[in-house]
Amino acid sequence: MSLKKFDPIQLLKYIFLIVGAFVVLFPPYVVLVNAFKKDTEGSNPFALPESFLNFSNFIDAIERADIFHAFGNTLVIVVVTLIGNIILGTMVAYALGRIDFKGKAVILGAFLFATIIPTITTQVVVFSIIKALGLYNSLSAPILLFIGADVIQIYIYLQFIKNIPYELDESAMMDGASLFRIYRTIIFPLLGPATATLVILKTINIYNELYIPVLYMPKQELVVVSTSIMRFAGNNQAQWTYICAAILIIMIPTILLYLFLQKYIFSGVTSGAVKG
């Protein structure tokens, strides 16, 4: 019976995997243990709490951060933004991916050029436009910015449209279907995996966005999940136990969203690799 030869490359792979897992899992661990701590449990952020049945931090976080109001405002922004992204993304991707017309390459180049422009360089102009439109200090400001200033949905849908056989369009045209009917009855239903991917990416992006709500919605009534956490941070100190409790509450919708839509994402990833 021969022993396996020692492979340093294989050992190095496991070391990197362990380090990567630690980097990914350590921050959630810190948030979890500190969310259940009392103010009198010391200053060590890595120690376990005295009890995982201490829910007073969560109750105080919900009341002081106005979590339910923040969820409501965030839900309005997410829903309206996703509807706009889906309609705009699928229609533009359908036109660019299926129809040949003059200036098509210019439009694609313009979308690509827009993605490489640093956002910070356009903030003065964007803020002036939002003020001129009368959208400052309203939910319409982030909705307009999330729909119009981000073209990632177009590229996501373009990649999926390329995998849809053009013969489906030709068959529908032979039956007298218009371009809009082809889009509505054939193309749009087949873009389900791309839509699920877009929903998760955009929802997480809106959830994590802090700069736009702080800049364009300073009113207390327009609080969203990202700005609600700021109520526990002052100029000199932060109440980390309440912040961690609020973070855990805010994480629940995104986790549920991923669990419900993960099968569509996986099918979307594999559909591009299977032919036939």
mmCIF file of C-alpha atoms in Angstrom:
data_model
loop_
_atom_site.group_PDB
_atom_site.id
_atom_site.type_symbol
_atom_site.label_atom_id
_atom_site.label_comp_id
_atom_site.label_asym_id
_atom_site.label_seq_id
_atom_site.Cartn_x
_atom_site.Cartn_y
_atom_site.Cartn_z
ATOM 1 C CA MET A 1 0.000 0.000 0.000
ATOM 2 C CA SER A 2 1.650 3.218 -1.186
ATOM 3 C CA LEU A 3 1.284 6.531 0.593
ATOM 4 C CA LYS A 4 0.136 9.590 -1.293
ATOM 5 C CA LYS A 5 2.875 12.025 -2.174
ATOM 6 C CA PHE A 6 2.765 15.319 -0.296
ATOM 7 C CA ASP A 7 1.447 18.067 -2.583
ATOM 8 C CA PRO A 8 2.299 21.608 -1.365
ATOM 9 C CA ILE A 9 0.036 23.176 -4.014
ATOM 10 C CA GLN A 10 -2.954 21.274 -2.636
ATOM 11 C CA LEU A 11 -2.085 22.376 0.897
ATOM 12 C CA LEU A 12 -1.829 25.964 -0.280
ATOM 13 C CA LYS A 13 -5.305 25.715 -1.835
ATOM 14 C CA TYR A 14 -6.819 24.586 1.460
ATOM 15 C CA ILE A 15 -5.038 27.370 3.323
ATOM 16 C CA PHE A 16 -6.462 29.990 0.954
ATOM 17 C CA LEU A 17 -9.933 28.429 1.248
ATOM 18 C CA ILE A 18 -9.777 28.563 5.047
ATOM 19 C CA VAL A 19 -8.556 32.173 5.013
ATOM 20 C CA GLY A 20 -11.281 33.116 2.506
ATOM 21 C CA ALA A 21 -13.990 31.452 4.597
ATOM 22 C CA PHE A 22 -12.735 33.281 7.692
ATOM 23 C CA VAL A 23 -12.776 36.651 5.909
ATOM 24 C CA VAL A 24 -16.345 36.052 4.707
ATOM 25 C CA LEU A 25 -17.804 34.625 7.935
ATOM 26 C CA PHE A 26 -16.014 36.702 10.578
ATOM 27 C CA PRO A 27 -17.924 40.008 10.047
ATOM 28 C CA PRO A 28 -21.366 38.311 10.318
ATOM 29 C CA TYR A 29 -20.142 36.570 13.471
ATOM 30 C CA VAL A 30 -19.168 39.912 15.049
ATOM 31 C CA VAL A 31 -22.547 41.424 14.123
ATOM 32 C CA LEU A 32 -24.420 38.411 15.499
ATOM 33 C CA VAL A 33 -22.714 38.225 18.885
ATOM 34 C CA ASN A 34 -22.849 41.982 19.494
ATOM 35 C CA ALA A 35 -26.544 42.223 18.617
ATOM 36 C CA PHE A 36 -27.432 40.205 21.737
ATOM 37 C CA LYS A 37 -25.061 41.952 24.149
ATOM 38 C CA LYS A 38 -26.034 44.349 26.901
ATOM 39 C CA ASP A 39 -24.212 47.624 27.425
ATOM 40 C CA THR A 40 -22.631 46.205 30.590
ATOM 41 C CA GLU A 41 -20.978 43.194 28.942
ATOM 42 C CA GLY A 42 -17.594 44.775 28.348
ATOM 43 C CA SER A 43 -15.832 46.189 25.317
ATOM 44 C CA ASN A 44 -14.589 42.984 23.673
ATOM 45 C CA PRO A 45 -16.474 42.837 20.352
ATOM 46 C CA PHE A 46 -15.419 39.228 19.688
ATOM 47 C CA ALA A 47 -16.659 37.630 22.920
ATOM 48 C CA LEU A 48 -19.924 35.708 23.052
ATOM 49 C CA PRO A 49 -22.899 37.383 24.760
ATOM 50 C CA GLU A 50 -24.141 36.233 28.141
ATOM 51 C CA SER A 51 -27.387 35.083 26.535
ATOM 52 C CA PHE A 52 -28.727 34.768 22.998
ATOM 53 C CA LEU A 53 -32.231 35.335 24.411
ATOM 54 C CA ASN A 54 -31.674 39.051 24.999
ATOM 55 C CA PHE A 55 -34.010 40.675 22.441
ATOM 56 C CA SER A 56 -34.183 44.104 24.059
ATOM 57 C CA ASN A 57 -31.669 45.516 21.572
ATOM 58 C CA PHE A 58 -33.900 44.496 18.665
ATOM 59 C CA ILE A 59 -36.986 46.090 20.232
ATOM 60 C CA ASP A 60 -35.127 49.339 20.918
ATOM 61 C CA ALA A 61 -33.585 49.315 17.425
ATOM 62 C CA ILE A 62 -37.006 48.941 15.791
ATOM 63 C CA GLU A 63 -38.453 51.834 17.798
ATOM 64 C CA ARG A 64 -35.551 54.268 17.700
ATOM 65 C CA ALA A 65 -34.555 53.688 14.083
ATOM 66 C CA ASP A 66 -38.180 53.679 12.888
ATOM 67 C CA ILE A 67 -37.429 50.421 11.079
ATOM 68 C CA PHE A 68 -40.937 49.756 9.791
ATOM 69 C CA HIS A 69 -41.174 53.237 8.278
ATOM 70 C CA ALA A 70 -37.724 52.731 6.755
ATOM 71 C CA PHE A 71 -38.827 49.384 5.308
ATOM 72 C CA GLY A 72 -41.892 51.042 3.795
ATOM 73 C CA ASN A 73 -39.906 53.811 2.094
ATOM 74 C CA THR A 74 -37.299 51.342 0.886
ATOM 75 C CA LEU A 75 -39.994 49.017 -0.448
ATOM 76 C CA VAL A 76 -41.548 51.833 -2.497
ATOM 77 C CA ILE A 77 -38.159 52.764 -3.961
ATOM 78 C CA VAL A 78 -37.249 49.134 -4.704
ATOM 79 C CA VAL A 79 -40.576 48.189 -6.326
ATOM 80 C CA VAL A 80 -40.865 51.278 -8.542
ATOM 81 C CA THR A 81 -37.187 51.086 -9.484
ATOM 82 C CA LEU A 82 -37.373 47.403 -10.395
ATOM 83 C CA ILE A 83 -40.462 47.941 -12.542
ATOM 84 C CA GLY A 84 -38.678 50.750 -14.373
ATOM 85 C CA ASN A 85 -35.452 48.756 -14.720
ATOM 86 C CA ILE A 86 -37.234 45.672 -16.034
ATOM 87 C CA ILE A 87 -39.358 47.556 -18.572
ATOM 88 C CA LEU A 88 -36.525 49.809 -19.712
ATOM 89 C CA GLY A 89 -33.903 47.049 -19.698
ATOM 90 C CA THR A 90 -35.928 44.447 -21.605
ATOM 91 C CA MET A 91 -37.182 46.887 -24.242
ATOM 92 C CA VAL A 92 -33.799 48.489 -24.905
ATOM 93 C CA ALA A 93 -32.024 45.113 -24.907
ATOM 94 C CA TYR A 94 -34.652 43.704 -27.296
ATOM 95 C CA ALA A 95 -34.190 46.631 -29.686
ATOM 96 C CA LEU A 96 -30.391 46.458 -29.550
ATOM 97 C CA GLY A 97 -30.185 42.680 -29.633
ATOM 98 C CA ARG A 98 -32.796 41.888 -32.281
ATOM 99 C CA ILE A 99 -33.249 44.926 -34.551
ATOM 100 C CA ASP A 100 -30.636 46.293 -36.960
ATOM 101 C CA PHE A 101 -30.727 50.068 -37.432
ATOM 102 C CA LYS A 102 -28.370 52.955 -38.094
ATOM 103 C CA GLY A 103 -26.562 54.219 -35.024
ATOM 104 C CA LYS A 104 -26.892 50.950 -33.117
ATOM 105 C CA ALA A 105 -23.143 50.735 -32.505
ATOM 106 C CA VAL A 106 -23.097 54.363 -31.340
ATOM 107 C CA ILE A 107 -25.843 53.702 -28.783
ATOM 108 C CA LEU A 108 -24.053 50.616 -27.461
ATOM 109 C CA GLY A 109 -20.833 52.611 -27.221
ATOM 110 C CA ALA A 110 -22.625 55.405 -25.377
ATOM 111 C CA PHE A 111 -23.998 52.948 -22.806
ATOM 112 C CA LEU A 112 -20.520 51.471 -22.365
ATOM 113 C CA PHE A 113 -18.945 54.911 -22.040
ATOM 114 C CA ALA A 114 -21.497 55.878 -19.384
ATOM 115 C CA THR A 115 -20.434 52.950 -17.196
ATOM 116 C CA ILE A 116 -16.782 54.082 -17.039
ATOM 117 C CA ILE A 117 -17.490 57.697 -16.048
ATOM 118 C CA PRO A 118 -16.749 58.146 -12.311
ATOM 119 C CA THR A 119 -20.010 58.915 -10.530
ATOM 120 C CA ILE A 120 -18.444 61.559 -8.318
ATOM 121 C CA THR A 121 -17.566 63.718 -11.342
ATOM 122 C CA THR A 122 -21.226 64.152 -12.304
ATOM 123 C CA GLN A 123 -22.742 64.739 -8.861
ATOM 124 C CA VAL A 124 -22.912 68.546 -9.128
ATOM 125 C CA VAL A 125 -24.796 68.355 -12.424
ATOM 126 C CA VAL A 126 -27.066 65.543 -11.234
ATOM 127 C CA PHE A 127 -27.906 67.388 -8.016
ATOM 128 C CA SER A 128 -28.733 70.534 -10.002
ATOM 129 C CA ILE A 129 -31.044 68.533 -12.286
ATOM 130 C CA ILE A 130 -32.843 66.921 -9.347
ATOM 131 C CA LYS A 131 -33.344 70.337 -7.726
ATOM 132 C CA ALA A 132 -34.575 71.848 -11.003
ATOM 133 C CA LEU A 133 -37.106 69.025 -11.443
ATOM 134 C CA GLY A 134 -38.465 69.645 -7.945
ATOM 135 C CA LEU A 135 -37.622 66.115 -6.804
ATOM 136 C CA TYR A 136 -35.299 67.044 -3.925
ATOM 137 C CA ASN A 137 -36.413 65.642 -0.571
ATOM 138 C CA SER A 138 -38.787 63.151 -2.153
ATOM 139 C CA LEU A 139 -38.759 59.434 -2.931
ATOM 140 C CA SER A 140 -38.792 60.284 -6.630
ATOM 141 C CA ALA A 141 -35.160 61.454 -6.541
ATOM 142 C CA PRO A 142 -33.534 58.065 -5.769
ATOM 143 C CA ILE A 143 -36.063 56.261 -7.967
ATOM 144 C CA LEU A 144 -35.093 58.397 -10.969
ATOM 145 C CA LEU A 145 -31.396 57.974 -10.252
ATOM 146 C CA PHE A 146 -31.586 54.209 -9.769
ATOM 147 C CA ILE A 147 -33.538 53.804 -13.015
ATOM 148 C CA GLY A 148 -31.783 56.271 -15.276
ATOM 149 C CA ALA A 149 -28.221 56.435 -13.983
ATOM 150 C CA ASP A 150 -27.539 52.689 -13.986
ATOM 151 C CA VAL A 151 -27.512 50.698 -17.253
ATOM 152 C CA ILE A 152 -26.388 47.349 -15.844
ATOM 153 C CA GLN A 153 -29.815 45.870 -16.583
ATOM 154 C CA ILE A 154 -29.330 46.479 -20.314
ATOM 155 C CA TYR A 155 -26.137 44.428 -20.417
ATOM 156 C CA ILE A 156 -27.660 41.643 -18.323
ATOM 157 C CA TYR A 157 -30.629 41.330 -20.672
ATOM 158 C CA LEU A 158 -28.440 41.609 -23.782
ATOM 159 C CA GLN A 159 -26.419 38.573 -22.716
ATOM 160 C CA PHE A 160 -29.573 36.510 -22.202
ATOM 161 C CA ILE A 161 -31.230 37.651 -25.438
ATOM 162 C CA LYS A 162 -28.231 36.375 -27.387
ATOM 163 C CA ASN A 163 -29.059 32.847 -26.147
ATOM 164 C CA ILE A 164 -32.683 33.003 -27.368
ATOM 165 C CA PRO A 165 -32.930 31.478 -30.896
ATOM 166 C CA TYR A 166 -33.854 34.039 -33.530
ATOM 167 C CA GLU A 167 -35.982 31.361 -35.214
ATOM 168 C CA LEU A 168 -38.656 32.055 -32.586
ATOM 169 C CA ASP A 169 -38.940 35.633 -33.841
ATOM 170 C CA GLU A 170 -39.096 34.504 -37.463
ATOM 171 C CA SER A 171 -41.843 31.982 -36.733
ATOM 172 C CA ALA A 172 -43.886 34.618 -34.939
ATOM 173 C CA MET A 173 -43.401 37.096 -37.799
ATOM 174 C CA MET A 174 -44.650 34.490 -40.276
ATOM 175 C CA ASP A 175 -47.813 34.216 -38.167
ATOM 176 C CA GLY A 176 -48.277 37.990 -38.402
ATOM 177 C CA ALA A 177 -47.025 38.973 -34.956
ATOM 178 C CA SER A 178 -45.757 42.527 -34.505
ATOM 179 C CA LEU A 179 -42.430 43.387 -32.897
ATOM 180 C CA PHE A 180 -44.143 44.435 -29.679
ATOM 181 C CA ARG A 181 -46.132 41.200 -29.541
ATOM 182 C CA ILE A 182 -42.944 39.176 -30.074
ATOM 183 C CA TYR A 183 -41.351 41.079 -27.213
ATOM 184 C CA ARG A 184 -44.383 40.653 -24.928
ATOM 185 C CA THR A 185 -45.218 36.993 -25.613
ATOM 186 C CA ILE A 186 -41.853 35.426 -26.503
ATOM 187 C CA ILE A 187 -38.836 37.456 -25.429
ATOM 188 C CA PHE A 188 -40.025 38.836 -22.085
ATOM 189 C CA PRO A 189 -41.185 35.467 -20.602
ATOM 190 C CA LEU A 190 -37.869 33.834 -21.575
ATOM 191 C CA LEU A 191 -35.924 36.514 -19.697
ATOM 192 C CA GLY A 192 -37.113 35.234 -16.302
ATOM 193 C CA PRO A 193 -33.653 34.152 -15.056
ATOM 194 C CA ALA A 194 -32.163 37.495 -16.125
ATOM 195 C CA THR A 195 -34.985 39.332 -14.361
ATOM 196 C CA ALA A 196 -34.385 37.340 -11.165
ATOM 197 C CA THR A 197 -30.688 38.202 -11.332
ATOM 198 C CA LEU A 198 -31.507 41.863 -11.859
ATOM 199 C CA VAL A 199 -33.994 41.880 -8.971
ATOM 200 C CA ILE A 200 -31.410 40.560 -6.525
ATOM 201 C CA LEU A 201 -28.575 42.804 -7.747
ATOM 202 C CA LYS A 202 -30.672 45.968 -7.776
ATOM 203 C CA THR A 203 -32.364 45.208 -4.445
ATOM 204 C CA ILE A 204 -29.019 44.674 -2.728
ATOM 205 C CA ASN A 205 -27.634 47.776 -4.423
ATOM 206 C CA ILE A 206 -30.534 49.928 -3.207
ATOM 207 C CA TYR A 207 -30.335 48.375 0.270
ATOM 208 C CA ASN A 208 -26.635 49.165 0.554
ATOM 209 C CA GLU A 209 -26.847 52.637 -0.987
ATOM 210 C CA LEU A 210 -26.188 55.333 1.581
ATOM 211 C CA TYR A 211 -24.866 58.295 -0.389
ATOM 212 C CA ILE A 212 -27.988 58.949 -2.502
ATOM 213 C CA PRO A 213 -30.523 58.830 0.405
ATOM 214 C CA VAL A 214 -28.333 61.052 2.597
ATOM 215 C CA LEU A 215 -27.779 63.610 -0.159
ATOM 216 C CA TYR A 216 -31.222 63.719 -1.774
ATOM 217 C CA MET A 217 -33.543 62.778 1.135
ATOM 218 C CA PRO A 218 -32.358 64.485 4.358
ATOM 219 C CA LYS A 219 -35.899 64.681 5.819
ATOM 220 C CA GLN A 220 -36.482 62.380 8.791
ATOM 221 C CA GLU A 221 -39.743 61.144 7.259
ATOM 222 C CA LEU A 222 -37.840 59.814 4.243
ATOM 223 C CA VAL A 223 -35.687 57.444 6.251
ATOM 224 C CA VAL A 224 -34.626 54.200 4.515
ATOM 225 C CA VAL A 225 -32.922 51.107 5.882
ATOM 226 C CA SER A 226 -29.406 52.387 5.195
ATOM 227 C CA THR A 227 -29.929 55.782 6.843
ATOM 228 C CA SER A 228 -31.886 54.350 9.788
ATOM 229 C CA ILE A 229 -28.676 52.842 11.176
ATOM 230 C CA MET A 230 -27.108 56.317 11.293
ATOM 231 C CA ARG A 231 -29.443 57.225 14.157
ATOM 232 C CA PHE A 232 -27.259 55.166 16.485
ATOM 233 C CA ALA A 233 -24.026 56.918 15.477
ATOM 234 C CA GLY A 234 -23.000 60.309 16.793
ATOM 235 C CA ASN A 235 -20.001 62.539 16.284
ATOM 236 C CA ASN A 236 -18.027 61.002 19.136
ATOM 237 C CA GLN A 237 -19.376 57.482 19.613
ATOM 238 C CA ALA A 238 -21.623 54.792 18.171
ATOM 239 C CA GLN A 239 -24.010 52.393 19.915
ATOM 240 C CA TRP A 240 -22.728 49.187 18.338
ATOM 241 C CA THR A 241 -25.162 46.804 20.012
ATOM 242 C CA TYR A 242 -28.142 48.640 18.516
ATOM 243 C CA ILE A 243 -26.381 48.999 15.164
ATOM 244 C CA CYS A 244 -25.729 45.248 15.027
ATOM 245 C CA ALA A 245 -29.316 44.482 16.003
ATOM 246 C CA ALA A 246 -30.616 46.802 13.268
ATOM 247 C CA ILE A 247 -28.270 45.204 10.723
ATOM 248 C CA LEU A 248 -29.620 41.729 11.505
ATOM 249 C CA ILE A 249 -33.193 42.968 11.089
ATOM 250 C CA ILE A 250 -32.333 44.649 7.786
ATOM 251 C CA MET A 251 -30.627 41.499 6.492
ATOM 252 C CA ILE A 252 -33.788 39.371 6.765
ATOM 253 C CA PRO A 253 -35.538 40.567 3.541
ATOM 254 C CA THR A 254 -32.427 40.168 1.383
ATOM 255 C CA ILE A 255 -31.816 36.638 2.688
ATOM 256 C CA LEU A 256 -35.428 35.658 1.991
ATOM 257 C CA LEU A 257 -35.211 37.235 -1.468
ATOM 258 C CA TYR A 258 -32.149 35.185 -2.321
ATOM 259 C CA LEU A 259 -33.674 31.956 -1.007
ATOM 260 C CA PHE A 260 -36.791 32.408 -3.142
ATOM 261 C CA LEU A 261 -34.977 33.455 -6.334
ATOM 262 C CA GLN A 262 -31.780 31.398 -6.203
ATOM 263 C CA LYS A 263 -33.172 28.668 -8.509
ATOM 264 C CA TYR A 264 -33.773 31.268 -11.221
ATOM 265 C CA ILE A 265 -30.234 32.584 -10.860
ATOM 266 C CA PHE A 266 -28.718 29.111 -11.093
ATOM 267 C CA SER A 267 -30.844 28.272 -14.130
ATOM 268 C CA GLY A 268 -29.819 31.543 -15.717
ATOM 269 C CA VAL A 269 -26.141 30.814 -15.174
ATOM 270 C CA THR A 270 -26.357 27.323 -16.600
ATOM 271 C CA SER A 271 -28.592 28.226 -19.560
ATOM 272 C CA GLY A 272 -25.792 30.188 -21.166
ATOM 273 C CA ALA A 273 -23.502 27.167 -21.061
ATOM 274 C CA VAL A 274 -25.932 24.619 -22.539
ATOM 275 C CA LYS A 275 -26.669 24.460 -26.242
ATOM 276 C CA GLY A 276 -29.384 22.583 -28.011
#
